[in-house]
């Protein structure tokens, strides 16, 4: 019998890549889709007939219980949350509930339905916040600077609690920034790549951005989802940084993207204070040596290739829309 996995948030960037990877590995894949995602299944349209879809929401305990009871998975990946830092400033209660408290709901259902289920919880490098060290490992203290980041700290704490007190296999991956063509344009990387593609084709005149000096550890989402599957195959649950160990500023990303399409960003980009965040993190450069030692994690897609993958996709997408 093929192993079964339930992906919460299967329609998103991470969930859709994860579904593809698990299908390739021979899994029976189930996915949870919430009401607001109805009609927004473009990331899984090519595989939707190969997975079993369940309706539900992280805010609704009954739907979570029903999905887990019906799917009877050996593995659950929680790729559903309120995952946008900027939105969390305005939706504090919602962010804390969906990103943090919901993890407790899921783990308690696992404990009652089938304690042998293996659970994977993605976290964010934002939990480290205002760091004062050059290289961040898993033992670096948490100093979250947003409700989103604070909620992720709660998620990690709950995973450790259920792991240590009840023996649940609840593992986490502390994902540093991971991008792909499946990012929405609400995120700065995809906003930049899509704008550059549109400007290069005469479809857009200006791009408005906030702080360009933030330095981030950029990786490729698909590779990070492969790491998630490996974490759940380990002999015991643990917490792992998933990152490249390299940092680049948003300005560098912007310049690399515009150079790729033969444009000078200074001619098209303007600062807009509306996109500036009320607080900022330190330089989030991750140490992935633990993941490398334990299960051989080694990211192959680096900064310039990531830019190329995303811009090529957006150029092709615009050509398809124009009928070329």
Coordinates of C-alpha atoms in Angstrom, one line a residue:
X1 CA 0.0 0.0 0.0
X2 CA 1.3 3.4 -0.9
X3 CA 2.0 5.8 2.0
X4 CA -0.6 8.5 2.5
X5 CA 0.1 12.2 3.2
X6 CA -2.3 15.1 3.9
X7 CA -1.1 18.5 2.9
X8 CA -2.9 21.4 4.6
X9 CA -2.7 24.4 2.2
X10 CA -2.1 22.3 -0.9
X11 CA -2.9 25.2 -3.3
X12 CA -0.1 27.5 -2.2
X13 CA 3.5 27.8 -3.4
X14 CA 4.9 25.3 -0.9
X15 CA 1.9 23.0 -0.7
X16 CA 1.7 22.5 -4.5
X17 CA 5.4 21.8 -4.9
X18 CA 5.1 19.3 -2.0
X19 CA 2.2 17.6 -3.7
X20 CA 4.2 17.1 -6.9
X21 CA 7.2 15.7 -5.0
X22 CA 5.1 13.3 -2.9
X23 CA 3.2 12.0 -6.0
X24 CA 6.6 11.4 -7.7
X25 CA 7.6 9.4 -4.6
X26 CA 4.5 7.2 -5.0
X27 CA 2.4 8.7 -2.2
X28 CA -1.4 8.8 -2.1
X29 CA -1.8 12.6 -1.6
X30 CA -4.7 14.3 0.1
X31 CA -5.0 18.1 0.3
X32 CA -7.1 20.5 2.4
X33 CA -8.6 23.5 0.6
X34 CA -10.3 26.4 2.4
X35 CA -13.2 28.4 1.1
X36 CA -11.3 31.4 0.0
X37 CA -9.0 29.2 -2.1
X38 CA -12.0 27.9 -4.1
X39 CA -11.3 28.9 -7.7
X40 CA -7.7 29.6 -6.9
X41 CA -6.3 26.2 -7.6
X42 CA -4.0 27.2 -10.5
X43 CA -0.9 25.7 -8.8
X44 CA -2.5 22.2 -8.7
X45 CA -4.7 22.2 -11.8
X46 CA -2.2 19.9 -13.5
X47 CA -2.4 17.3 -10.7
X48 CA -5.8 17.9 -9.2
X49 CA -7.1 14.6 -10.7
X50 CA -4.3 12.8 -8.9
X51 CA -5.0 14.0 -5.4
X52 CA -8.0 13.8 -3.0
X53 CA -9.3 17.2 -2.0
X54 CA -10.9 17.9 1.4
X55 CA -12.7 21.1 2.3
X56 CA -11.7 22.7 5.6
X57 CA -10.0 25.6 7.4
X58 CA -7.4 25.9 10.1
X59 CA -9.9 28.0 12.0
X60 CA -12.4 25.2 12.1
X61 CA -11.5 22.3 14.3
X62 CA -14.3 20.0 13.1
X63 CA -13.2 20.3 9.5
X64 CA -9.6 19.5 10.5
X65 CA -10.7 16.4 12.5
X66 CA -12.9 15.2 9.6
X67 CA -10.1 15.6 7.0
X68 CA -7.5 13.8 9.1
X69 CA -10.0 11.0 10.1
X70 CA -11.0 10.5 6.4
X71 CA -7.6 10.7 4.9
X72 CA -6.0 8.5 7.5
X73 CA -2.5 9.8 6.6
X74 CA 0.8 8.6 7.9
X75 CA 2.2 12.1 7.3
X76 CA 0.7 15.6 7.7
X77 CA 2.4 18.7 6.3
X78 CA 0.9 22.0 7.6
X79 CA 1.6 24.4 4.7
X80 CA -1.5 26.5 5.5
X81 CA -1.3 29.6 7.6
X82 CA -1.5 33.4 7.4
X83 CA 2.0 33.6 5.8
X84 CA 2.3 37.3 5.0
X85 CA 4.3 39.5 7.5
X86 CA 2.8 42.7 6.3
X87 CA -0.8 41.5 6.6
X88 CA -0.1 40.3 10.2
X89 CA 0.3 43.9 11.4
X90 CA -3.3 44.6 10.5
X91 CA -4.7 41.1 11.4
X92 CA -3.0 40.4 14.7
X93 CA -5.6 38.1 16.2
X94 CA -6.1 36.2 12.9
X95 CA -2.4 35.8 12.4
X96 CA -1.9 34.5 15.9
X97 CA -4.7 32.0 15.6
X98 CA -4.1 30.6 12.1
X99 CA -0.3 30.7 12.2
X100 CA 0.1 29.7 15.8
X101 CA -2.8 28.3 17.8
X102 CA -4.0 26.2 14.9
X103 CA -0.9 24.1 15.2
X104 CA -2.1 23.1 18.6
X105 CA -5.5 22.2 17.2
X106 CA -3.8 19.9 14.6
X107 CA -1.5 18.3 17.1
X108 CA -4.2 17.6 19.5
X109 CA -6.3 15.9 16.8
X110 CA -3.3 13.8 15.9
X111 CA -2.9 12.8 19.5
X112 CA -6.5 11.7 19.7
X113 CA -7.0 10.2 16.3
X114 CA -3.6 8.5 15.6
X115 CA -0.5 9.4 17.6
X116 CA 1.7 7.6 15.1
X117 CA 1.0 10.2 12.4
X118 CA 4.2 12.2 11.6
X119 CA 3.7 15.9 11.5
X120 CA 5.7 18.6 9.7
X121 CA 5.4 22.3 10.6
X122 CA 7.1 24.9 8.5
X123 CA 8.5 27.9 10.5
X124 CA 10.1 31.1 9.3
X125 CA 13.5 32.8 9.8
X126 CA 11.5 35.8 11.0
X127 CA 11.3 34.1 14.4
X128 CA 14.9 35.2 15.0
X129 CA 14.0 38.9 14.3
X130 CA 16.5 41.4 15.6
X131 CA 19.6 39.1 15.6
X132 CA 23.0 40.3 16.6
X133 CA 25.0 37.5 15.1
X134 CA 26.3 36.9 11.6
X135 CA 25.2 33.3 11.2
X136 CA 21.9 32.0 12.7
X137 CA 21.7 28.4 13.9
X138 CA 18.8 26.6 15.5
X139 CA 19.8 27.7 19.0
X140 CA 19.8 31.4 18.2
X141 CA 17.3 33.2 20.6
X142 CA 14.0 34.3 19.2
X143 CA 13.3 38.0 18.9
X144 CA 10.2 38.2 16.6
X145 CA 9.3 41.6 15.1
X146 CA 5.8 41.0 13.8
X147 CA 2.7 39.2 14.9
X148 CA 3.4 36.6 12.2
X149 CA 6.8 35.9 13.6
X150 CA 5.5 35.7 17.1
X151 CA 2.9 33.2 16.0
X152 CA 5.5 31.0 14.4
X153 CA 7.4 31.0 17.7
X154 CA 4.2 29.6 19.3
X155 CA 3.9 27.0 16.5
X156 CA 7.5 25.8 17.3
X157 CA 6.8 25.7 21.0
X158 CA 3.7 23.6 20.5
X159 CA 5.6 21.2 18.3
X160 CA 8.2 20.8 20.9
X161 CA 5.6 20.4 23.6
X162 CA 3.7 17.6 21.8
X163 CA 7.0 16.0 20.9
X164 CA 8.5 16.0 24.4
X165 CA 5.3 15.4 26.5
X166 CA 3.3 13.0 24.2
X167 CA 5.9 11.5 22.0
X168 CA 4.3 12.8 18.8
X169 CA 6.6 12.9 15.8
X170 CA 6.3 16.7 15.3
X171 CA 9.3 18.0 13.3
X172 CA 9.9 21.5 12.0
X173 CA 11.8 23.2 9.2
X174 CA 12.9 26.8 9.9
X175 CA 12.6 28.1 6.3
X176 CA 14.5 31.2 5.3
X177 CA 13.1 33.1 2.4
X178 CA 12.2 30.7 -0.3
X179 CA 10.9 32.0 -3.6
X180 CA 9.6 30.6 -6.9
X181 CA 7.3 31.5 -9.8
X182 CA 4.4 30.4 -7.6
X183 CA 4.8 33.3 -5.3
X184 CA 2.0 35.8 -5.5
X185 CA 2.8 39.4 -6.5
X186 CA 2.1 40.5 -2.9
X187 CA 5.6 39.2 -2.1
X188 CA 8.4 41.6 -3.1
X189 CA 10.4 39.1 -5.2
X190 CA 7.5 38.1 -7.5
X191 CA 6.4 41.7 -7.5
X192 CA 9.8 42.7 -8.9
X193 CA 10.1 39.9 -11.4
X194 CA 6.6 40.4 -12.8
X195 CA 7.0 44.2 -13.0
X196 CA 10.3 43.9 -14.8
X197 CA 8.8 41.5 -17.3
X198 CA 5.8 43.8 -17.9
X199 CA 8.0 46.9 -18.2
X200 CA 10.3 45.1 -20.7
X201 CA 7.2 44.5 -22.8
X202 CA 5.8 48.0 -22.5
X203 CA 2.9 46.9 -20.3
X204 CA 3.9 48.9 -17.2
X205 CA 5.7 52.2 -16.5
X206 CA 6.7 52.2 -12.8
X207 CA 7.4 49.9 -9.9
X208 CA 6.8 51.1 -6.4
X209 CA 8.7 49.5 -3.5
X210 CA 9.5 49.9 0.2
X211 CA 12.8 49.2 1.9
X212 CA 15.5 47.9 -0.5
X213 CA 18.2 47.5 2.0
X214 CA 16.8 44.4 3.8
X215 CA 19.2 41.5 3.5
X216 CA 17.7 38.1 3.1
X217 CA 18.8 34.5 2.6
X218 CA 17.0 33.6 -0.7
X219 CA 16.4 29.9 -1.7
X220 CA 14.2 27.9 -4.1
X221 CA 10.9 26.8 -2.7
X222 CA 10.8 23.4 -4.5
X223 CA 14.2 22.4 -3.0
X224 CA 13.0 23.4 0.5
X225 CA 9.9 21.2 0.1
X226 CA 12.1 18.2 -0.8
X227 CA 13.9 18.9 2.5
X228 CA 10.5 18.8 4.3
X229 CA 9.9 15.3 3.1
X230 CA 13.3 14.1 4.2
X231 CA 12.8 15.6 7.7
X232 CA 9.7 13.4 8.2
X233 CA 11.7 10.2 7.2
X234 CA 14.3 10.7 10.0
X235 CA 14.4 8.3 13.0
X236 CA 13.4 11.1 15.4
X237 CA 11.8 14.5 15.1
X238 CA 13.9 17.7 15.3
X239 CA 14.1 21.3 14.2
X240 CA 16.3 22.3 11.2
X241 CA 17.3 25.5 9.5
X242 CA 16.6 25.2 5.7
X243 CA 18.6 28.0 4.0
X244 CA 21.5 28.7 1.6
X245 CA 23.8 30.5 4.0
X246 CA 24.1 33.4 1.6
X247 CA 22.4 36.8 1.9
X248 CA 21.5 39.4 -0.7
X249 CA 19.7 42.7 -0.3
X250 CA 16.3 43.4 -2.0
X251 CA 18.2 46.0 -4.0
X252 CA 20.6 43.3 -5.3
X253 CA 17.6 41.2 -6.3
X254 CA 16.0 44.2 -8.0
X255 CA 19.2 45.0 -9.9
X256 CA 19.8 41.4 -10.9
X257 CA 16.2 41.1 -12.2
X258 CA 16.3 44.3 -14.2
X259 CA 19.7 43.5 -15.6
X260 CA 18.4 40.2 -16.8
X261 CA 15.8 41.9 -19.0
X262 CA 18.2 44.6 -20.1
X263 CA 16.8 47.5 -18.0
X264 CA 18.1 50.0 -15.4
X265 CA 15.9 49.9 -12.3
X266 CA 16.7 53.6 -11.6
X267 CA 14.6 54.5 -14.6
X268 CA 11.5 52.7 -13.3
X269 CA 11.6 52.2 -9.6
X270 CA 10.3 54.6 -6.9
X271 CA 10.1 54.4 -3.1
X272 CA 6.6 54.3 -1.6
X273 CA 6.3 54.6 2.2
X274 CA 3.2 52.5 2.2
X275 CA 5.3 49.5 1.6
X276 CA 7.7 50.1 4.5
X277 CA 7.1 47.9 7.6
X278 CA 6.7 49.4 11.1
X279 CA 9.6 47.2 12.4
X280 CA 12.5 45.4 10.8
X281 CA 14.6 42.4 11.4
X282 CA 18.4 42.0 11.4
X283 CA 20.3 40.3 8.7
X284 CA 18.8 36.8 8.5
X285 CA 21.7 34.6 7.3
X286 CA 21.1 31.0 8.1
X287 CA 23.5 28.1 9.1
X288 CA 22.3 24.9 7.4
X289 CA 25.1 22.7 8.7
X290 CA 22.8 20.7 11.0
X291 CA 20.4 19.8 8.1
X292 CA 23.5 19.0 5.9
X293 CA 25.0 16.7 8.5
X294 CA 21.7 14.9 9.4
X295 CA 20.1 14.3 6.0
X296 CA 22.5 15.8 3.4
X297 CA 20.7 19.0 2.6
X298 CA 22.5 21.0 0.0
X299 CA 20.7 23.7 -2.0
X300 CA 21.7 23.7 -5.7
X301 CA 19.6 26.7 -6.9
X302 CA 21.5 29.8 -6.0
X303 CA 20.7 33.5 -6.2
X304 CA 21.3 34.2 -9.9
X305 CA 19.6 31.0 -11.1
X306 CA 16.6 31.7 -8.9
X307 CA 16.2 35.1 -10.5
X308 CA 16.5 33.5 -14.0
X309 CA 13.8 30.9 -13.1
X310 CA 11.4 33.5 -11.9
X311 CA 11.9 36.1 -14.7
X312 CA 11.8 33.5 -17.5
X313 CA 8.5 32.2 -16.1
X314 CA 6.9 35.7 -16.0
X315 CA 8.1 36.6 -19.5
X316 CA 6.7 33.3 -20.8
X317 CA 3.4 33.9 -18.9
X318 CA 3.0 37.3 -20.5
X319 CA 3.7 35.9 -23.9
X320 CA 1.0 33.2 -23.4
X321 CA -1.5 35.9 -22.3
X322 CA -0.8 37.9 -25.4
X323 CA -1.1 34.9 -27.7
X324 CA 2.5 34.7 -28.7

